[in-house]
Amino acid sequence: MSAITATDPAADRAAAGASGGRVLRGAGRLLRPLGNLVTTMAAVIVLWIIFLHVYNLDPLVAKSPADVWRYLFEGAQAGDHRSLVASGLGRTLLDAGVGFAAGLVAAVAVSLVFVLARSVEQALLPMAVVIRSVPLVAMTPLITLVFGRGLLATTVISGLIVFFPALVTMSFGLRSASRQAADLCRAYGGGDWMVARKVMLPSAVPAFFASARVGVPGALIGAMLAEWLSTGQGLGYAMLKDSSTFDYDHLWASVAVLTAVSALCYNVILAVETLALARFAPASRPNG
């Protein structure tokens, strides 16, 4: 004899409403970074136009957003122009991406060591401060001499720019972990690395994403600096040549594309951060 389970229409409507609310909240979380991207690019364009009008720059040197649009999307040679910018951009994104990942991973590892071993932090932190105080432009020839003119040197230069801000942010995030949760983990026999894995690292997830967002433009700047001073490839070197060959259309188009890519990468990380924090945040308890 089969059992018949009665359903509560009110409970079904409540469940459907809750499901719809989750969908709407998820859509809102994804629309927020998109709105940020649109707002950022609109602000950049407005400030760009105001800058040109206030300083009354020569149109042969200073290009407007309309000039960049015509260079990239209008005219018989627009396709060639886009291909030229895209080829340099691909190399720059590769250089920046590898340096970004290396700098972020190194910052997480070193911050963990600093938090778990205070003696190591006291010994190495002054050295890190000294290295950070030296301008990267002055260090680039030495880095090139040691690591060559290939991807490794670019990774070191971009990674250094990402590493130091991320180290400070991650160290603060790891130290902000709940002391009660750490004590509970140790009470059940967990060692320092278990506490780091179970308590500190989850607490530092917001700091990790903050470091990643800040590191995106830094990695791009480091990649272009390395291309300009070391490798002779990518948009960094192309922009250096543009200033000497008076190809200002390509120069301004490259700057505009890099700005858009930087804003896009920033907001992509923001979207991933929002979804990750919403996914792993503790569920709120209903009242009553």
mmCIF file of C-alpha atoms in Angstrom:
data_model
loop_
_atom_site.group_PDB
_atom_site.id
_atom_site.type_symbol
_atom_site.label_atom_id
_atom_site.label_comp_id
_atom_site.label_asym_id
_atom_site.label_seq_id
_atom_site.Cartn_x
_atom_site.Cartn_y
_atom_site.Cartn_z
ATOM 1 C CA MET A 1 0.000 0.000 0.000
ATOM 2 C CA SER A 2 1.593 3.244 -1.082
ATOM 3 C CA ALA A 3 1.706 6.229 1.206
ATOM 4 C CA ILE A 4 0.386 9.534 -0.074
ATOM 5 C CA THR A 5 2.243 12.580 1.148
ATOM 6 C CA ALA A 6 0.203 15.745 1.409
ATOM 7 C CA THR A 7 1.771 18.952 0.259
ATOM 8 C CA ASP A 8 1.298 22.368 1.798
ATOM 9 C CA PRO A 9 0.545 24.979 -0.904
ATOM 10 C CA ALA A 10 1.724 27.770 1.362
ATOM 11 C CA ALA A 11 5.057 26.018 1.934
ATOM 12 C CA ASP A 12 5.444 25.454 -1.810
ATOM 13 C CA ARG A 13 4.812 29.130 -2.497
ATOM 14 C CA ALA A 14 7.313 30.118 0.193
ATOM 15 C CA ALA A 15 9.945 27.788 -1.279
ATOM 16 C CA ALA A 16 9.319 29.140 -4.772
ATOM 17 C CA GLY A 17 9.567 32.684 -3.457
ATOM 18 C CA ALA A 18 12.828 31.924 -1.692
ATOM 19 C CA SER A 19 14.220 30.313 -4.852
ATOM 20 C CA GLY A 20 13.186 33.320 -6.917
ATOM 21 C CA GLY A 21 14.761 35.634 -4.358
ATOM 22 C CA ARG A 22 18.051 33.755 -4.606
ATOM 23 C CA VAL A 23 17.971 34.041 -8.390
ATOM 24 C CA LEU A 24 17.310 37.777 -8.195
ATOM 25 C CA ARG A 25 20.095 38.271 -5.648
ATOM 26 C CA GLY A 26 22.474 36.283 -7.839
ATOM 27 C CA ALA A 27 21.556 38.368 -10.875
ATOM 28 C CA GLY A 28 22.043 41.537 -8.825
ATOM 29 C CA ARG A 29 25.511 40.392 -7.760
ATOM 30 C CA LEU A 30 26.479 39.868 -11.397
ATOM 31 C CA LEU A 31 24.974 43.169 -12.552
ATOM 32 C CA ARG A 32 26.894 45.174 -9.948
ATOM 33 C CA PRO A 33 30.363 44.576 -11.526
ATOM 34 C CA LEU A 34 28.867 45.253 -14.962
ATOM 35 C CA GLY A 35 27.470 48.549 -13.702
ATOM 36 C CA ASN A 36 30.849 49.378 -12.166
ATOM 37 C CA LEU A 37 32.564 48.709 -15.492
ATOM 38 C CA VAL A 38 30.164 50.930 -17.428
ATOM 39 C CA THR A 39 30.455 53.702 -14.826
ATOM 40 C CA THR A 40 34.250 53.518 -14.787
ATOM 41 C CA MET A 41 34.586 53.695 -18.562
ATOM 42 C CA ALA A 42 32.076 56.549 -18.776
ATOM 43 C CA ALA A 43 34.026 58.483 -16.125
ATOM 44 C CA VAL A 44 37.305 57.859 -17.950
ATOM 45 C CA ILE A 45 35.866 59.132 -21.227
ATOM 46 C CA VAL A 46 34.401 62.250 -19.589
ATOM 47 C CA LEU A 47 37.670 63.061 -17.792
ATOM 48 C CA TRP A 48 39.580 62.401 -21.018
ATOM 49 C CA ILE A 49 37.458 64.936 -22.929
ATOM 50 C CA ILE A 50 37.662 67.495 -20.122
ATOM 51 C CA PHE A 51 41.449 67.104 -19.959
ATOM 52 C CA LEU A 52 41.814 67.790 -23.696
ATOM 53 C CA HIS A 53 39.584 70.866 -23.562
ATOM 54 C CA VAL A 54 41.083 72.354 -20.392
ATOM 55 C CA TYR A 55 44.689 72.113 -21.598
ATOM 56 C CA ASN A 56 43.846 72.853 -25.241
ATOM 57 C CA LEU A 57 46.299 70.270 -26.554
ATOM 58 C CA ASP A 58 47.347 69.986 -30.172
ATOM 59 C CA PRO A 59 45.000 67.553 -32.009
ATOM 60 C CA LEU A 60 48.008 66.153 -33.867
ATOM 61 C CA VAL A 61 49.410 64.868 -30.569
ATOM 62 C CA ALA A 62 46.410 64.489 -28.266
ATOM 63 C CA LYS A 63 43.677 62.220 -29.569
ATOM 64 C CA SER A 64 40.075 62.247 -28.400
ATOM 65 C CA PRO A 65 37.833 59.232 -27.756
ATOM 66 C CA ALA A 66 36.241 59.863 -31.154
ATOM 67 C CA ASP A 67 39.678 59.750 -32.813
ATOM 68 C CA VAL A 68 40.437 56.418 -31.134
ATOM 69 C CA TRP A 69 37.069 55.030 -32.227
ATOM 70 C CA ARG A 70 37.703 56.045 -35.832
ATOM 71 C CA TYR A 71 41.196 54.542 -35.706
ATOM 72 C CA LEU A 72 39.939 51.187 -34.456
ATOM 73 C CA PHE A 73 36.526 50.815 -36.091
ATOM 74 C CA GLU A 74 36.190 53.134 -39.101
ATOM 75 C CA GLY A 75 38.046 53.346 -42.373
ATOM 76 C CA ALA A 76 39.624 50.815 -44.688
ATOM 77 C CA GLN A 77 42.606 50.193 -42.381
ATOM 78 C CA ALA A 78 40.621 49.780 -39.145
ATOM 79 C CA GLY A 79 41.028 45.999 -39.266
ATOM 80 C CA ASP A 80 44.793 46.311 -39.579
ATOM 81 C CA HIS A 81 44.830 48.767 -36.698
ATOM 82 C CA ARG A 82 42.855 46.395 -34.473
ATOM 83 C CA SER A 83 45.148 43.506 -35.370
ATOM 84 C CA LEU A 84 48.205 45.595 -34.540
ATOM 85 C CA VAL A 85 46.838 46.587 -31.130
ATOM 86 C CA ALA A 86 45.589 43.060 -30.417
ATOM 87 C CA SER A 87 48.945 41.458 -31.184
ATOM 88 C CA GLY A 88 50.733 43.704 -28.709
ATOM 89 C CA LEU A 89 47.937 43.340 -26.176
ATOM 90 C CA GLY A 90 48.135 39.554 -26.285
ATOM 91 C CA ARG A 91 51.801 39.610 -25.365
ATOM 92 C CA THR A 92 51.241 42.167 -22.600
ATOM 93 C CA LEU A 93 48.373 40.151 -21.113
ATOM 94 C CA LEU A 94 50.555 37.036 -21.098
ATOM 95 C CA ASP A 95 53.377 38.881 -19.339
ATOM 96 C CA ALA A 96 50.996 40.507 -16.857
ATOM 97 C CA GLY A 97 49.015 37.312 -16.211
ATOM 98 C CA VAL A 98 52.055 35.209 -15.337
ATOM 99 C CA GLY A 99 53.488 37.954 -13.123
ATOM 100 C CA PHE A 100 50.108 38.507 -11.462
ATOM 101 C CA ALA A 101 49.714 34.816 -10.593
ATOM 102 C CA ALA A 102 53.318 34.476 -9.396
ATOM 103 C CA GLY A 103 53.163 37.609 -7.227
ATOM 104 C CA LEU A 104 49.826 36.646 -5.675
ATOM 105 C CA VAL A 105 50.854 33.063 -4.906
ATOM 106 C CA ALA A 106 54.165 34.245 -3.432
ATOM 107 C CA ALA A 107 52.359 36.810 -1.271
ATOM 108 C CA VAL A 108 49.990 34.163 0.119
ATOM 109 C CA ALA A 109 52.855 31.776 0.886
ATOM 110 C CA VAL A 110 55.114 34.392 2.495
ATOM 111 C CA SER A 111 52.279 35.911 4.532
ATOM 112 C CA LEU A 112 51.461 32.452 5.895
ATOM 113 C CA VAL A 113 55.091 31.961 6.915
ATOM 114 C CA PHE A 114 55.188 35.423 8.502
ATOM 115 C CA VAL A 115 52.030 34.799 10.526
ATOM 116 C CA LEU A 116 53.064 31.335 11.699
ATOM 117 C CA ALA A 117 56.741 32.139 12.346
ATOM 118 C CA ARG A 118 57.209 35.587 13.841
ATOM 119 C CA SER A 119 60.994 35.156 13.955
ATOM 120 C CA VAL A 120 61.063 34.706 10.184
ATOM 121 C CA GLU A 121 58.943 37.829 9.770
ATOM 122 C CA GLN A 122 61.254 39.866 12.003
ATOM 123 C CA ALA A 123 64.259 38.694 9.992
ATOM 124 C CA LEU A 124 62.867 39.104 6.469
ATOM 125 C CA LEU A 125 60.402 41.986 6.722
ATOM 126 C CA PRO A 126 63.131 44.689 6.913
ATOM 127 C CA MET A 127 64.684 43.195 3.773
ATOM 128 C CA ALA A 128 61.325 43.330 2.013
ATOM 129 C CA VAL A 129 60.895 46.976 3.030
ATOM 130 C CA VAL A 130 64.348 47.842 1.644
ATOM 131 C CA ILE A 131 63.609 46.093 -1.657
ATOM 132 C CA ARG A 132 60.234 47.850 -1.909
ATOM 133 C CA SER A 133 61.831 51.247 -1.315
ATOM 134 C CA VAL A 134 64.094 50.911 -4.372
ATOM 135 C CA PRO A 135 62.372 52.243 -7.520
ATOM 136 C CA LEU A 136 61.534 49.413 -9.883
ATOM 137 C CA VAL A 137 62.915 51.381 -12.824
ATOM 138 C CA ALA A 138 66.312 51.334 -11.129
ATOM 139 C CA MET A 139 66.048 47.602 -10.398
ATOM 140 C CA THR A 140 64.986 46.605 -13.918
ATOM 141 C CA PRO A 141 68.504 46.572 -15.455
ATOM 142 C CA LEU A 142 69.724 44.331 -12.616
ATOM 143 C CA ILE A 143 66.705 42.038 -12.977
ATOM 144 C CA THR A 144 67.344 41.839 -16.716
ATOM 145 C CA LEU A 145 70.991 41.015 -16.122
ATOM 146 C CA VAL A 146 70.085 38.181 -13.737
ATOM 147 C CA PHE A 147 66.966 36.743 -15.394
ATOM 148 C CA GLY A 148 67.505 37.644 -19.047
ATOM 149 C CA ARG A 149 65.131 39.414 -21.422
ATOM 150 C CA GLY A 150 62.408 36.775 -21.684
ATOM 151 C CA LEU A 151 59.245 35.902 -19.843
ATOM 152 C CA LEU A 152 61.064 35.184 -16.583
ATOM 153 C CA ALA A 153 62.324 38.749 -16.220
ATOM 154 C CA THR A 154 58.878 40.120 -17.007
ATOM 155 C CA THR A 155 57.358 37.774 -14.439
ATOM 156 C CA VAL A 156 59.773 39.004 -11.764
ATOM 157 C CA ILE A 157 59.083 42.671 -12.496
ATOM 158 C CA SER A 158 55.284 42.296 -12.639
ATOM 159 C CA GLY A 159 55.301 39.931 -9.678
ATOM 160 C CA LEU A 160 57.194 42.383 -7.487
ATOM 161 C CA ILE A 161 54.560 45.071 -8.058
ATOM 162 C CA VAL A 162 51.791 42.636 -7.131
ATOM 163 C CA PHE A 163 53.666 40.984 -4.269
ATOM 164 C CA PHE A 164 54.231 43.764 -1.736
ATOM 165 C CA PRO A 165 50.665 45.194 -1.480
ATOM 166 C CA ALA A 166 49.281 41.649 -1.476
ATOM 167 C CA LEU A 167 51.712 40.635 1.291
ATOM 168 C CA VAL A 168 50.486 43.419 3.579
ATOM 169 C CA THR A 169 46.817 42.765 2.809
ATOM 170 C CA MET A 170 47.072 38.987 3.197
ATOM 171 C CA SER A 171 49.019 39.271 6.461
ATOM 172 C CA PHE A 172 46.281 41.481 7.866
ATOM 173 C CA GLY A 173 43.596 39.080 6.610
ATOM 174 C CA LEU A 174 45.277 36.040 8.137
ATOM 175 C CA ARG A 175 45.728 37.789 11.490
ATOM 176 C CA SER A 176 42.052 38.814 11.540
ATOM 177 C CA ALA A 177 40.958 35.181 11.987
ATOM 178 C CA SER A 178 38.831 34.376 15.019
ATOM 179 C CA ARG A 179 41.006 33.587 18.024
ATOM 180 C CA GLN A 180 38.224 31.433 19.492
ATOM 181 C CA ALA A 181 38.057 29.314 16.325
ATOM 182 C CA ALA A 182 41.842 28.898 16.349
ATOM 183 C CA ASP A 183 41.804 27.861 20.005
ATOM 184 C CA LEU A 184 39.037 25.354 19.298
ATOM 185 C CA CYS A 185 41.022 23.855 16.442
ATOM 186 C CA ARG A 186 44.069 23.490 18.685
ATOM 187 C CA ALA A 187 41.913 21.961 21.437
ATOM 188 C CA TYR A 188 41.041 19.147 19.041
ATOM 189 C CA GLY A 189 44.713 18.473 18.337
ATOM 190 C CA GLY A 190 45.295 20.705 15.346
ATOM 191 C CA GLY A 191 48.747 22.172 14.808
ATOM 192 C CA ASP A 192 49.725 25.527 13.368
ATOM 193 C CA TRP A 193 49.316 24.448 9.744
ATOM 194 C CA MET A 194 45.913 22.910 10.509
ATOM 195 C CA VAL A 195 44.837 26.185 12.123
ATOM 196 C CA ALA A 196 46.116 28.059 9.070
ATOM 197 C CA ARG A 197 44.206 25.789 6.679
ATOM 198 C CA LYS A 198 40.970 25.524 8.642
ATOM 199 C CA VAL A 199 40.726 28.966 10.232
ATOM 200 C CA MET A 200 43.155 31.560 8.874
ATOM 201 C CA LEU A 201 42.881 30.960 5.141
ATOM 202 C CA PRO A 202 39.045 30.952 5.068
ATOM 203 C CA SER A 203 39.055 34.176 7.090
ATOM 204 C CA ALA A 204 41.508 35.739 4.624
ATOM 205 C CA VAL A 205 39.363 35.087 1.506
ATOM 206 C CA PRO A 206 38.153 38.741 1.341
ATOM 207 C CA ALA A 207 41.757 39.922 1.742
ATOM 208 C CA PHE A 208 42.838 37.570 -1.048
ATOM 209 C CA PHE A 209 40.289 38.984 -3.476
ATOM 210 C CA ALA A 210 41.150 42.546 -2.435
ATOM 211 C CA SER A 211 44.801 41.774 -3.186
ATOM 212 C CA ALA A 212 43.837 40.319 -6.550
ATOM 213 C CA ARG A 213 41.780 43.381 -7.519
ATOM 214 C CA VAL A 214 44.561 45.772 -6.551
ATOM 215 C CA GLY A 215 47.151 43.584 -8.274
ATOM 216 C CA VAL A 216 45.522 43.630 -11.727
ATOM 217 C CA PRO A 217 46.516 47.182 -12.738
ATOM 218 C CA GLY A 218 49.878 46.741 -11.013
ATOM 219 C CA ALA A 219 50.626 43.631 -13.048
ATOM 220 C CA LEU A 220 49.790 45.444 -16.285
ATOM 221 C CA ILE A 221 52.034 48.361 -15.326
ATOM 222 C CA GLY A 222 54.863 45.990 -14.452
ATOM 223 C CA ALA A 223 54.482 44.107 -17.723
ATOM 224 C CA MET A 224 54.630 47.296 -19.777
ATOM 225 C CA LEU A 225 57.614 48.533 -17.790
ATOM 226 C CA ALA A 226 59.458 45.276 -18.476
ATOM 227 C CA GLU A 227 58.540 45.431 -22.167
ATOM 228 C CA TRP A 228 59.696 49.015 -22.351
ATOM 229 C CA LEU A 229 63.032 48.547 -20.579
ATOM 230 C CA SER A 230 63.839 44.883 -21.124
ATOM 231 C CA THR A 231 62.054 42.586 -23.566
ATOM 232 C CA GLY A 232 61.224 44.910 -26.474
ATOM 233 C CA GLN A 233 57.849 43.202 -26.997
ATOM 234 C CA GLY A 234 54.183 43.862 -26.315
ATOM 235 C CA LEU A 235 52.276 47.113 -26.063
ATOM 236 C CA GLY A 236 54.823 48.603 -23.691
ATOM 237 C CA TYR A 237 57.538 48.579 -26.343
ATOM 238 C CA ALA A 238 55.074 49.492 -29.105
ATOM 239 C CA MET A 239 53.994 52.596 -27.180
ATOM 240 C CA LEU A 240 57.641 53.551 -26.708
ATOM 241 C CA LYS A 241 58.161 53.348 -30.469
ATOM 242 C CA ASP A 242 54.970 55.310 -31.126
ATOM 243 C CA SER A 243 56.335 58.334 -29.267
ATOM 244 C CA SER A 244 59.449 58.359 -31.441
ATOM 245 C CA THR A 245 57.678 57.652 -34.748
ATOM 246 C CA PHE A 246 54.820 60.102 -34.038
ATOM 247 C CA ASP A 247 52.202 57.364 -34.379
ATOM 248 C CA TYR A 248 49.960 58.978 -31.793
ATOM 249 C CA ASP A 249 46.802 57.282 -33.039
ATOM 250 C CA HIS A 250 48.195 53.878 -32.112
ATOM 251 C CA LEU A 251 49.594 55.255 -28.846
ATOM 252 C CA TRP A 252 46.265 56.612 -27.636
ATOM 253 C CA ALA A 253 44.391 53.558 -28.884
ATOM 254 C CA SER A 254 46.763 51.328 -26.916
ATOM 255 C CA VAL A 255 46.258 53.379 -23.757
ATOM 256 C CA ALA A 256 42.473 53.257 -24.196
ATOM 257 C CA VAL A 257 42.442 49.492 -24.765
ATOM 258 C CA LEU A 258 44.713 48.840 -21.772
ATOM 259 C CA THR A 259 42.498 50.996 -19.557
ATOM 260 C CA ALA A 260 39.403 49.090 -20.678
ATOM 261 C CA VAL A 261 41.095 45.719 -20.164
ATOM 262 C CA SER A 262 42.301 46.725 -16.702
ATOM 263 C CA ALA A 263 38.798 47.837 -15.679
ATOM 264 C CA LEU A 264 37.315 44.650 -17.146
ATOM 265 C CA CYS A 265 39.744 42.369 -15.276
ATOM 266 C CA TYR A 266 39.130 44.272 -12.032
ATOM 267 C CA ASN A 267 35.379 43.809 -12.307
ATOM 268 C CA VAL A 268 35.657 40.160 -13.348
ATOM 269 C CA ILE A 269 37.568 39.494 -10.122
ATOM 270 C CA LEU A 270 34.945 41.516 -8.247
ATOM 271 C CA ALA A 271 32.196 39.329 -9.735
ATOM 272 C CA VAL A 272 34.038 36.136 -8.757
ATOM 273 C CA GLU A 273 34.609 37.546 -5.261
ATOM 274 C CA THR A 274 30.926 38.416 -4.842
ATOM 275 C CA LEU A 275 29.791 34.958 -5.937
ATOM 276 C CA ALA A 276 32.421 33.197 -3.819
ATOM 277 C CA LEU A 277 31.572 35.143 -0.662
ATOM 278 C CA ALA A 278 27.847 34.592 -1.232
ATOM 279 C CA ARG A 279 28.437 30.883 -1.796
ATOM 280 C CA PHE A 280 30.542 30.271 1.301
ATOM 281 C CA ALA A 281 28.975 32.777 3.687
ATOM 282 C CA PRO A 282 26.967 31.207 6.503
ATOM 283 C CA ALA A 283 23.268 31.013 5.790
ATOM 284 C CA SER A 284 21.086 33.369 7.763
ATOM 285 C CA ARG A 285 18.726 31.745 10.256
ATOM 286 C CA PRO A 286 15.021 32.444 9.993
ATOM 287 C CA ASN A 287 13.475 34.407 12.816
ATOM 288 C CA GLY A 288 11.670 32.350 15.404
#
